[in-house]
XYZ file of N, CA and C in Angstrom:
711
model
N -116.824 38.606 128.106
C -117.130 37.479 127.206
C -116.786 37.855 125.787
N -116.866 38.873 124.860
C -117.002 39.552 124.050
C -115.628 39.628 124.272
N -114.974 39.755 124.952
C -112.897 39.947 124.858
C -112.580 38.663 124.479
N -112.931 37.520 125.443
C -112.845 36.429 125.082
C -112.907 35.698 123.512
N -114.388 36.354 123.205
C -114.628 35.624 121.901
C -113.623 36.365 120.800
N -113.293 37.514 121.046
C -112.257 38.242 120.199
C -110.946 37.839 119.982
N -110.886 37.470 121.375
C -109.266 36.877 121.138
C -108.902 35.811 120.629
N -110.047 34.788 120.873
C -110.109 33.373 119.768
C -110.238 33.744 118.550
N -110.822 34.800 118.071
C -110.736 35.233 116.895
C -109.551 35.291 116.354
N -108.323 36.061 116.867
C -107.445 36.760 116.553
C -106.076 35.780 116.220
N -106.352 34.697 117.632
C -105.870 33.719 117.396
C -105.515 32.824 116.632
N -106.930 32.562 116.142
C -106.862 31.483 114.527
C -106.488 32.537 113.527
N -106.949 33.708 113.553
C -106.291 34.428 111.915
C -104.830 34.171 112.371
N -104.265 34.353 113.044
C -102.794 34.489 113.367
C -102.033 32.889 112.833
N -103.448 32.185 113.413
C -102.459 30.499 112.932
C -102.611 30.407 111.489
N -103.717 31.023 110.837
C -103.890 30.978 109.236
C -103.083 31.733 108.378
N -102.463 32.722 108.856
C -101.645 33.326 108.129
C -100.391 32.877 108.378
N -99.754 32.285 109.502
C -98.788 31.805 109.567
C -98.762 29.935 109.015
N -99.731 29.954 108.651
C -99.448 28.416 108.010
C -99.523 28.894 106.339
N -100.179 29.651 105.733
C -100.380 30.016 104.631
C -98.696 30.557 104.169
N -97.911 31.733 105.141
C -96.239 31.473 104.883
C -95.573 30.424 104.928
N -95.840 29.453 104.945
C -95.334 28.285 105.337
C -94.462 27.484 103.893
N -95.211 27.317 102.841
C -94.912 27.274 101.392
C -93.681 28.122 101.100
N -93.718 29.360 101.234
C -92.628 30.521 100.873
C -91.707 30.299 101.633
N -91.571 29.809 102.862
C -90.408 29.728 103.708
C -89.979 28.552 103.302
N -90.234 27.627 102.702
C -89.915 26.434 102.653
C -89.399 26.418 101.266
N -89.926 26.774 100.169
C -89.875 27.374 99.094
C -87.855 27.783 99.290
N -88.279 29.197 100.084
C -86.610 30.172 100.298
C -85.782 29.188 100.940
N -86.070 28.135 101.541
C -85.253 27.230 101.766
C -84.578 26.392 101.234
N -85.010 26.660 100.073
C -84.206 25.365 99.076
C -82.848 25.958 98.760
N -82.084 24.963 98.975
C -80.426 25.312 98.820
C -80.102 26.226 97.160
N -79.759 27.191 96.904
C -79.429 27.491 95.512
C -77.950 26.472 95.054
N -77.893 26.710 93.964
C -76.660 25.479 93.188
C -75.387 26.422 93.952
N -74.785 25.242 93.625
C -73.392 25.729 94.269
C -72.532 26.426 93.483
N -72.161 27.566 93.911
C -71.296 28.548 92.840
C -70.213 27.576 92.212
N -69.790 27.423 90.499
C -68.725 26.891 90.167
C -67.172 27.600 90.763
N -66.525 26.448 90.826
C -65.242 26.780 90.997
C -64.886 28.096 90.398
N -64.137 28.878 90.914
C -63.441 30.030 90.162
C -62.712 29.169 89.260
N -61.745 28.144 90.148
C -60.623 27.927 88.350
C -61.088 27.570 87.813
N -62.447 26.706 87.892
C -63.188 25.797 86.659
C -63.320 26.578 85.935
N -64.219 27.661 86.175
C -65.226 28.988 85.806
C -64.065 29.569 84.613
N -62.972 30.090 85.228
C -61.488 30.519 84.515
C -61.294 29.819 83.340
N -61.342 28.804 83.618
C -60.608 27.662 82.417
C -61.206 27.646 80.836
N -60.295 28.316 79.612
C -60.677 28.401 78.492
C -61.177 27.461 77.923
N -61.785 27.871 76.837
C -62.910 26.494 76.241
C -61.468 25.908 75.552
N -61.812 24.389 75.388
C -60.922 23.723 74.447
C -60.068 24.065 73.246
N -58.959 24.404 72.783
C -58.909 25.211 71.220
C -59.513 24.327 70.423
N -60.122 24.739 69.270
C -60.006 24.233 68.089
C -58.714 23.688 67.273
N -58.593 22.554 66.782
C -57.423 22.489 65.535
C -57.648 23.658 64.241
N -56.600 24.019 64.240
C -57.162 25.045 62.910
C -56.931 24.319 61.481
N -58.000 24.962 60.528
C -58.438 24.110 60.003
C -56.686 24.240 58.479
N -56.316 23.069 58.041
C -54.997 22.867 57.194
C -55.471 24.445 55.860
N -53.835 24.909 55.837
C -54.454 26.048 54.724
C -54.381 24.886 53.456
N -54.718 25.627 52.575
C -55.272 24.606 51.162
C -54.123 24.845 50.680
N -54.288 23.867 49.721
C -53.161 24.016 48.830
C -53.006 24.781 47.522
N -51.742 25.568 47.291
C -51.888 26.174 46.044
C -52.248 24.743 44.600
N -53.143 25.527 44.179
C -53.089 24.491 42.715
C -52.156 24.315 41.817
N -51.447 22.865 41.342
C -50.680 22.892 40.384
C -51.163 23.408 39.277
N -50.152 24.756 38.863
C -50.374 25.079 37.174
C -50.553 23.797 36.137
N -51.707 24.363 35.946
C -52.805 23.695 34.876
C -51.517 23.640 33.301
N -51.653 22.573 33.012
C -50.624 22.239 31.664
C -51.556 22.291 30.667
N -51.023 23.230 29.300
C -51.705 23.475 27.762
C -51.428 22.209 27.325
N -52.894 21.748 26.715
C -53.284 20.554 25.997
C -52.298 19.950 25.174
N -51.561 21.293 24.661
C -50.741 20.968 23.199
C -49.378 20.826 23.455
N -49.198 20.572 24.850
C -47.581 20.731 25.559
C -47.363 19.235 25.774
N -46.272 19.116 25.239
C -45.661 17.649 24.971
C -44.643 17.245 25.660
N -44.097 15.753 26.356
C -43.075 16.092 27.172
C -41.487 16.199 26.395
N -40.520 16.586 26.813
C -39.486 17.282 26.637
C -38.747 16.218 25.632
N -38.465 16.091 24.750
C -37.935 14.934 23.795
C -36.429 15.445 23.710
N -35.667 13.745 23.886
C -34.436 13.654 24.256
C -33.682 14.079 23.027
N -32.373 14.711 23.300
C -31.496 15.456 22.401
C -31.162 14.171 21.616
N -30.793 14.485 20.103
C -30.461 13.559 19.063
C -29.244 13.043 19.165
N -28.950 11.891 19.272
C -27.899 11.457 19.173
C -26.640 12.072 17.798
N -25.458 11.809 18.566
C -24.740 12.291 17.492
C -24.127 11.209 16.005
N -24.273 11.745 15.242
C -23.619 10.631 14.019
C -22.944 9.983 14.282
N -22.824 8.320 14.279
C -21.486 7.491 14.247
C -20.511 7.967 14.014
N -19.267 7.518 14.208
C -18.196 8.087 14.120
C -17.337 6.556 13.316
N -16.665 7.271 12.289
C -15.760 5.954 10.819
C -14.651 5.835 12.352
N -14.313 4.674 12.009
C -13.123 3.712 13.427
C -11.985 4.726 12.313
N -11.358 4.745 13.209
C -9.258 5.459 12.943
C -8.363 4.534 12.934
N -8.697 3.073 13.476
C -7.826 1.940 13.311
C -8.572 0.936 13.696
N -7.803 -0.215 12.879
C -7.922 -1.688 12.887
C -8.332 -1.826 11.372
N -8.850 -3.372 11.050
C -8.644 -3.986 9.687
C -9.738 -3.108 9.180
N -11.184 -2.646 10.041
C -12.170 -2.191 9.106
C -11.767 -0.420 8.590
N -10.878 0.324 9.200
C -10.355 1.797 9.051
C -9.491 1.560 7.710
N -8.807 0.064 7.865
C -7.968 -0.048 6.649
C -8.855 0.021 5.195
N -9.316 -0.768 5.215
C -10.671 -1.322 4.394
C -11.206 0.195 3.869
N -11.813 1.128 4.741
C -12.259 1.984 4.117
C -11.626 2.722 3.584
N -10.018 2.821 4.104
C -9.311 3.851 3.501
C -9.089 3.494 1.835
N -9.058 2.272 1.711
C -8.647 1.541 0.429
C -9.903 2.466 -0.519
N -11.083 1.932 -0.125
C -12.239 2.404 -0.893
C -12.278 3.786 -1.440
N -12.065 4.531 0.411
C -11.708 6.108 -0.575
C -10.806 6.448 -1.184
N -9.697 6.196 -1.210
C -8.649 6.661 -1.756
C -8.209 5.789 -3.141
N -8.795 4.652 -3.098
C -8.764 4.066 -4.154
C -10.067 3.160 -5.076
N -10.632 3.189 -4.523
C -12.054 2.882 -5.110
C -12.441 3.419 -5.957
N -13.542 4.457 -5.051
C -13.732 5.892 -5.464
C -13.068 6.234 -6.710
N -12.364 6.864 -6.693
C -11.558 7.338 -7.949
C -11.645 6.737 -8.907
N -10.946 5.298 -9.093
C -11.099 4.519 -9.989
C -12.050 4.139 -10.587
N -13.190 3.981 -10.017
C -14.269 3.752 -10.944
C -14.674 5.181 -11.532
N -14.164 6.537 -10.804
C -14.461 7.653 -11.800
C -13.732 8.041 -12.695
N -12.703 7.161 -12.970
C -12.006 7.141 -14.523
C -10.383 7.118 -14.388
N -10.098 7.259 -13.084
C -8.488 7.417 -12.761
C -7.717 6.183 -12.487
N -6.202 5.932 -12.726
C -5.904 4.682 -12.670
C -5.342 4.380 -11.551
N -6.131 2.874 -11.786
C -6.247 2.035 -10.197
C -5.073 1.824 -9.953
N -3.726 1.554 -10.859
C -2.497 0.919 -10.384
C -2.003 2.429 -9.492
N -1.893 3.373 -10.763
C -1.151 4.353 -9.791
C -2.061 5.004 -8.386
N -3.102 4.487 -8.288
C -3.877 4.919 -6.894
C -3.455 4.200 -5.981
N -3.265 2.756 -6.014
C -2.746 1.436 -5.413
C -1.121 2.104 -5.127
N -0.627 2.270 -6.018
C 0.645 2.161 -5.288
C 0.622 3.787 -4.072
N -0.004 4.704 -4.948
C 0.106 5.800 -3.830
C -0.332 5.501 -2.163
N -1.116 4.350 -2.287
C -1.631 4.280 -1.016
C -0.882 2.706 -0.477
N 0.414 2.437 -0.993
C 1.097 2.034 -0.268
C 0.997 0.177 -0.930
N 0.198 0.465 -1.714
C 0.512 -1.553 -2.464
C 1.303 -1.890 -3.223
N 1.632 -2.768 -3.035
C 2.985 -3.732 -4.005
C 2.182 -4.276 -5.346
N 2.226 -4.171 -6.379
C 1.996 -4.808 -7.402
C 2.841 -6.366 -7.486
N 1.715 -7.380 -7.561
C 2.175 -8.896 -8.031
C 2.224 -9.131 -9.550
N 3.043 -9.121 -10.233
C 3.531 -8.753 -11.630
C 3.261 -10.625 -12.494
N 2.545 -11.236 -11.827
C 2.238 -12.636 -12.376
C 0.690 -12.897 -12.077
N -0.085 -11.864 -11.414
C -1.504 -12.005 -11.984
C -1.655 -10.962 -11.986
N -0.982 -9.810 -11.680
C -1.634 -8.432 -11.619
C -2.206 -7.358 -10.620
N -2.138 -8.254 -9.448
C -2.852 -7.795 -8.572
C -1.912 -6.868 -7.465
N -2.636 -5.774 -6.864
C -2.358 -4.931 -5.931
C -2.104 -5.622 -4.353
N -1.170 -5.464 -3.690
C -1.417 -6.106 -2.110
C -0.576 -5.035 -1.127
N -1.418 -4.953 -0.161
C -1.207 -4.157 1.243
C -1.542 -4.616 2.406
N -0.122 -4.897 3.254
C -0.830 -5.388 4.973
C -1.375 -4.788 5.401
N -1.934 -5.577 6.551
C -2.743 -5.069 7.291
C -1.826 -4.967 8.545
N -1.026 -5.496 8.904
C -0.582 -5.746 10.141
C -0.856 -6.655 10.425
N 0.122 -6.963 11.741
C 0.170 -7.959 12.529
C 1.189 -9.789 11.489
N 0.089 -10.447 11.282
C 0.657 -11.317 10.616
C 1.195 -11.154 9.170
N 2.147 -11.733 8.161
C 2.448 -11.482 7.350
C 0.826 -11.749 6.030
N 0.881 -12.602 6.684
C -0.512 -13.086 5.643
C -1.716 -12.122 5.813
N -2.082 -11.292 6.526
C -3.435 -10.746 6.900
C -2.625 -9.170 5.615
N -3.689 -9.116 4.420
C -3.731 -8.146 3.834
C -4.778 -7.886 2.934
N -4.653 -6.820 2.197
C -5.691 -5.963 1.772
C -5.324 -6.819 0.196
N -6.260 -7.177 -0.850
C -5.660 -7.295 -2.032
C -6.723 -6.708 -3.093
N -6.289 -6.319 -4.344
C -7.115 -5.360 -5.266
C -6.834 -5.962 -6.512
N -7.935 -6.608 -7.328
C -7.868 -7.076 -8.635
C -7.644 -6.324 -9.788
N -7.336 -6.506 -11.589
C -7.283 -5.826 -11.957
C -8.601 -4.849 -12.324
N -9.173 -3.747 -12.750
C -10.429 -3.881 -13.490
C -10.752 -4.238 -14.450
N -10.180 -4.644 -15.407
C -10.601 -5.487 -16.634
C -11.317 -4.510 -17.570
N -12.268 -4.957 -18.407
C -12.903 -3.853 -19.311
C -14.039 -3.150 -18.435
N -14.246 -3.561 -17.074
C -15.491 -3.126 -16.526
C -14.928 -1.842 -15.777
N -15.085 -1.013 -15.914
C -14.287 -0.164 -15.434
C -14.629 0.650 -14.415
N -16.287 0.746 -14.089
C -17.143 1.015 -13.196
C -17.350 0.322 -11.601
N -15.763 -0.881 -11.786
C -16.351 -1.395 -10.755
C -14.766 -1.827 -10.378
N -14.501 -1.864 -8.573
C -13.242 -2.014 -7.687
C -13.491 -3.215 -7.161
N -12.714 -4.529 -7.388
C -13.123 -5.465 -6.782
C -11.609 -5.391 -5.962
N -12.033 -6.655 -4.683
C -10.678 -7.182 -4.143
C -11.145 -8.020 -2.799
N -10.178 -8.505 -1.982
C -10.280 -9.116 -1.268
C -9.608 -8.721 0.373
N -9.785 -9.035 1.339
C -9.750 -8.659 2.550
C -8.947 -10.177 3.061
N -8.110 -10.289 3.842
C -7.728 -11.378 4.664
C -7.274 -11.140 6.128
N -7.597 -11.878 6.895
C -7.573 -11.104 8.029
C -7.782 -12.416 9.573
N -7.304 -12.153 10.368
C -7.474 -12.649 11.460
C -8.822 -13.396 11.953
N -8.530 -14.903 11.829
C -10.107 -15.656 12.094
C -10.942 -15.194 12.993
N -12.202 -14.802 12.586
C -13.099 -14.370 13.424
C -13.211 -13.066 13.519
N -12.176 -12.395 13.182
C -12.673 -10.731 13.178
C -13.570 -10.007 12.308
N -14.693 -10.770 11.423
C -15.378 -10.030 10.129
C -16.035 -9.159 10.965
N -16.455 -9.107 11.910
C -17.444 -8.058 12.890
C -17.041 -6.686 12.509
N -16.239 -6.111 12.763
C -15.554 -5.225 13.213
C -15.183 -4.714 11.857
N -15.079 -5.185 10.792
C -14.797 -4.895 9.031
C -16.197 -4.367 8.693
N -17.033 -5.509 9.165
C -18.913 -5.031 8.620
C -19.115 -4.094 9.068
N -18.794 -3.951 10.653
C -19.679 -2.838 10.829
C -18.951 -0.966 10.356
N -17.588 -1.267 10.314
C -17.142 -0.305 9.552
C -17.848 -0.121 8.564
N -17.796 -0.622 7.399
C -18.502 -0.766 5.950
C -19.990 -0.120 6.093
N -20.334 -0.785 7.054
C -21.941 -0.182 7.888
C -21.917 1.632 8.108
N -21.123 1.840 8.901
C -20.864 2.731 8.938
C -21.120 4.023 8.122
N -19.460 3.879 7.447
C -19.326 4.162 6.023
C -20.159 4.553 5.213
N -20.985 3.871 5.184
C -22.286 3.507 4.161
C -23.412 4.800 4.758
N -23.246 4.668 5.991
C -24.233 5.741 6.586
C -24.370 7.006 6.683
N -22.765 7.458 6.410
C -22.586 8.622 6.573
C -22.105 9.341 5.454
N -22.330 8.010 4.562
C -22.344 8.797 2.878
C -23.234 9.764 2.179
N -22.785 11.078 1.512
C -23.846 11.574 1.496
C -24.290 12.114 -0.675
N -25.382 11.021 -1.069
C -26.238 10.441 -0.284
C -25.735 9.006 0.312
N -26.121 8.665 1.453
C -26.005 7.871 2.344
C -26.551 6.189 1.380
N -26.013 5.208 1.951
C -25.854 3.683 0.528
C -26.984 2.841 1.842
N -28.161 2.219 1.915
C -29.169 1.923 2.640
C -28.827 0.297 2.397
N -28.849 -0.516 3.640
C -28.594 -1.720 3.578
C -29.504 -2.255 3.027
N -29.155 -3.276 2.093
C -30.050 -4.003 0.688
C -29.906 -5.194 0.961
N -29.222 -5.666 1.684
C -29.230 -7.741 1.745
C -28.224 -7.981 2.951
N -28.376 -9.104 3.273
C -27.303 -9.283 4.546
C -28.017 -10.930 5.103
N -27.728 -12.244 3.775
C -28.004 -13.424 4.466
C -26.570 -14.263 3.837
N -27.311 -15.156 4.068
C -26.059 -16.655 4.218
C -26.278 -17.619 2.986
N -25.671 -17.911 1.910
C -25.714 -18.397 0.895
C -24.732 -20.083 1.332
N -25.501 -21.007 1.595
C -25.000 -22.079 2.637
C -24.032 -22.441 1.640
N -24.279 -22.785 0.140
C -23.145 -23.289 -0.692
C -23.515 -22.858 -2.142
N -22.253 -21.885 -2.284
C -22.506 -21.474 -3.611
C -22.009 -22.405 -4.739
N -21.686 -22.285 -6.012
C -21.475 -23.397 -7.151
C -20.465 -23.971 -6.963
N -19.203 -22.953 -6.520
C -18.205 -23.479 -6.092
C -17.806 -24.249 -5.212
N -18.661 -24.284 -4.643
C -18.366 -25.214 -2.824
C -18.557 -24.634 -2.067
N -18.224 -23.073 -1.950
C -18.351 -22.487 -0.361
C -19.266 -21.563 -0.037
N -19.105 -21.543 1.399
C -20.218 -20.763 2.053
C -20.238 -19.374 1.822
N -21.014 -18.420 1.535
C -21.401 -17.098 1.973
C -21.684 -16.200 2.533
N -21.645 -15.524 3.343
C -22.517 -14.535 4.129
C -22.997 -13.044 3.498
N -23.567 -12.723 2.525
C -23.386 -11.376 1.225
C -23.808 -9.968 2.260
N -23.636 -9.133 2.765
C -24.117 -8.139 2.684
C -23.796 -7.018 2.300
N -24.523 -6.019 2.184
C -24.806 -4.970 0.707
C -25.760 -4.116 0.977
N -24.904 -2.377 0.291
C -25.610 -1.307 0.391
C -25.969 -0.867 -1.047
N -26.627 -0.080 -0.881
C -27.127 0.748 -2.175
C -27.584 2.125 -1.987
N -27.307 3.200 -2.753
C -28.113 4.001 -3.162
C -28.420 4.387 -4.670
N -29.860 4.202 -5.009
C -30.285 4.438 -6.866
C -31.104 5.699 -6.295
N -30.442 6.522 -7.372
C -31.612 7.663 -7.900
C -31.932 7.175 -9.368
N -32.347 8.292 -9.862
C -33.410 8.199 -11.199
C -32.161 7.943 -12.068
N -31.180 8.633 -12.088
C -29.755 8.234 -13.227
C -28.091 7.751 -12.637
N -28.619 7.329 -11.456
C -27.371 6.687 -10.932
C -27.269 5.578 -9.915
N -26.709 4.594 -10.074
C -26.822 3.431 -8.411
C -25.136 3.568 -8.194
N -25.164 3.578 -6.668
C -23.881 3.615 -5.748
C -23.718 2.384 -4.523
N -22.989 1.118 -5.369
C -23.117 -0.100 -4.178
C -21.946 -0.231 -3.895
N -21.774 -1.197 -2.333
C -20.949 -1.379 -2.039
C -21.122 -2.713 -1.445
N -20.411 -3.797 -1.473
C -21.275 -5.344 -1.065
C -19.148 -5.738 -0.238
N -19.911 -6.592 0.625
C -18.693 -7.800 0.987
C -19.066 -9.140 1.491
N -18.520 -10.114 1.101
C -18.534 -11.312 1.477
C -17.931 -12.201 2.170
N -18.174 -12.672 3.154
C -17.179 -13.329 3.997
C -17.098 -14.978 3.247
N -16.228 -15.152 3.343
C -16.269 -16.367 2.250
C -15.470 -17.892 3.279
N -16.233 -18.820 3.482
C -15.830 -19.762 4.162
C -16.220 -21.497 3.981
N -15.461 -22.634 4.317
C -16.229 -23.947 4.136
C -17.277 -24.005 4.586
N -18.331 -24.917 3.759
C -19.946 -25.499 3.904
C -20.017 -25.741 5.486
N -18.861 -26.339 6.160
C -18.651 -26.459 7.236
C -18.274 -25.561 8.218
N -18.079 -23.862 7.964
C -17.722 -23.181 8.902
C -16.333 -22.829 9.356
N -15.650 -23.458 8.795
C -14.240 -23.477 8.681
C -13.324 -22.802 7.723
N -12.536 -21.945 7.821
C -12.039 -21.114 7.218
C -11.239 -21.604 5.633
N -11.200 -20.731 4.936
C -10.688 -21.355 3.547
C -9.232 -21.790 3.764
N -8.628 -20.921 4.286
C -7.092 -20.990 4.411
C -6.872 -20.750 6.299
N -5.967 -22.043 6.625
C -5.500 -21.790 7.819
C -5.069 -20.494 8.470
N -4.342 -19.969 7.784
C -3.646 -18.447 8.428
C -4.327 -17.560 8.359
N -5.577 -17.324 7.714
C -6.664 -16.129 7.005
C -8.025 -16.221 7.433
N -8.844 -15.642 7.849
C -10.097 -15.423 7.178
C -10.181 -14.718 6.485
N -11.423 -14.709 5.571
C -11.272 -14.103 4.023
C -12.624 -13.397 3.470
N -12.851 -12.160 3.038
C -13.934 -11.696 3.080
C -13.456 -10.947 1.442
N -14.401 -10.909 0.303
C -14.133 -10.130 -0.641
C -15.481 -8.963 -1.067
N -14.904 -7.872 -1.595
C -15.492 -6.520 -1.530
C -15.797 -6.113 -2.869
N -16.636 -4.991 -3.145
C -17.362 -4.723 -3.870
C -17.960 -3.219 -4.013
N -17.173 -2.699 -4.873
C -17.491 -0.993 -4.927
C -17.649 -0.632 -6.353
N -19.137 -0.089 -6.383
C -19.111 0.189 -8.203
C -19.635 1.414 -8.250
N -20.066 2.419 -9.158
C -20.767 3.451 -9.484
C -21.469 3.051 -11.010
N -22.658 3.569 -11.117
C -23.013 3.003 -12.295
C -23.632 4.368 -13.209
N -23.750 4.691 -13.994
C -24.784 5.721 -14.798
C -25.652 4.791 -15.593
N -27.369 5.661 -15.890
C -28.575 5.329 -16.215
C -28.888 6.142 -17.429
């Protein structure tokens, strides 16, 4: 009886300990994760973009640095031909002088003018037409001063002024434009256009003026000519 009751004993410890493993086996039963792929596993992380190198800094510019200022133009240049080259040559070679005390006839003829022996006056072509010429009055008692007249191909005064312009500029001292309008009708009847240089110091003025001279109407004085008269003096103070 006593075997009996022992072995029921032995029995239930046996079912209690085997239900008490029961948790742990069930437990070790749970699937572990599934190993990753080798190639996954392999596979490098993403690159990075690398990051842009910087930029060198533009050299910093001194406050006092200015930009590059354009080379000076060069001096006008006096024309070598046409009516206004003529024109000036007259002035220097015979102007000039004359009002500094030397005589106008024999300057006139050196530079090639015919003396008109019934008013007096000096004349030199210009070319081209017979009528287009240079003409030079006498000086009279004023002796400081070269007058005369210009005749010349209608419509060309442009090209005379801006010589004279010129001229004027590159005199040294240099003669500064002083007037340059339109006198619609002077006493005589006709039209004007005056313009005129100057230079005054403290004991001397140096002008030079020309006038284009034409009808109230715009129309030339003389058919074959336009006509412009000139003006070169030196003065002492």
């Amino acid at each position: 009886m006593r075997i009996a009751i022992s072995s029921l004993i032995l029995a239930a410890g046996l079912a209690t300990a085997a239900h008490a493993q029961e948790p742990a086996a069930t437990a070790q039963a749970t699937p572990a994760p599934a190993a990753q792929d080798p190639a996954t596993a392999a596979q490098p992380a993403p690159a990075t973009t690398p990051a842009p190198a910087a930029e060198a800094p533009a050299p910093a510019q001194s406050p006092a640095q200015s930009p590059a200022q354009s080379p000076a133009q060069p001096p006008p240049q006096l024309p070598t031909t046409g009516d206004g080259a003529v024109l000036i040559s007259v002035i220097q070679n015979v102007c000039v002088p004359a009002v500094r005390g030397q005589n106008l006839g024999d300057l006139a003829k050196a530079q090639g003018f015919k003396q008109n022996r019934r008013d007096q006056t000096w004349a030199k072509p210009l070319g081209g037409h017979k009528a287009y010429q240079v003409v030079l009055y006498p000086q009279g008692s004023n002796q400081d001063v070269c007058f005369g007249e210009i005749r010349f191909a209608h419509g060309q005064e442009e090209p005379i002024v801006s010589a004279l312009n010129i001229w004027s500029f590159v005199q040294q001292p240099p003669l500064d434009p002083t007037a340059n309008y339109t006198q619609p009708v002077d006493p005589d009847g006709l039209k004007r256009v005056r313009r005129s240089w100057e230079h005054v110091s403290s004991n001397q003025s140096i002008g030079l003026n020309i006038s284009t001279v034409r009808k109230p109407d715009d129309t030339p004085v003389n058919k074959a000519y336009d006509l412009a008269t000139f003006q070169y003096q030196e003065r002492k103070f």
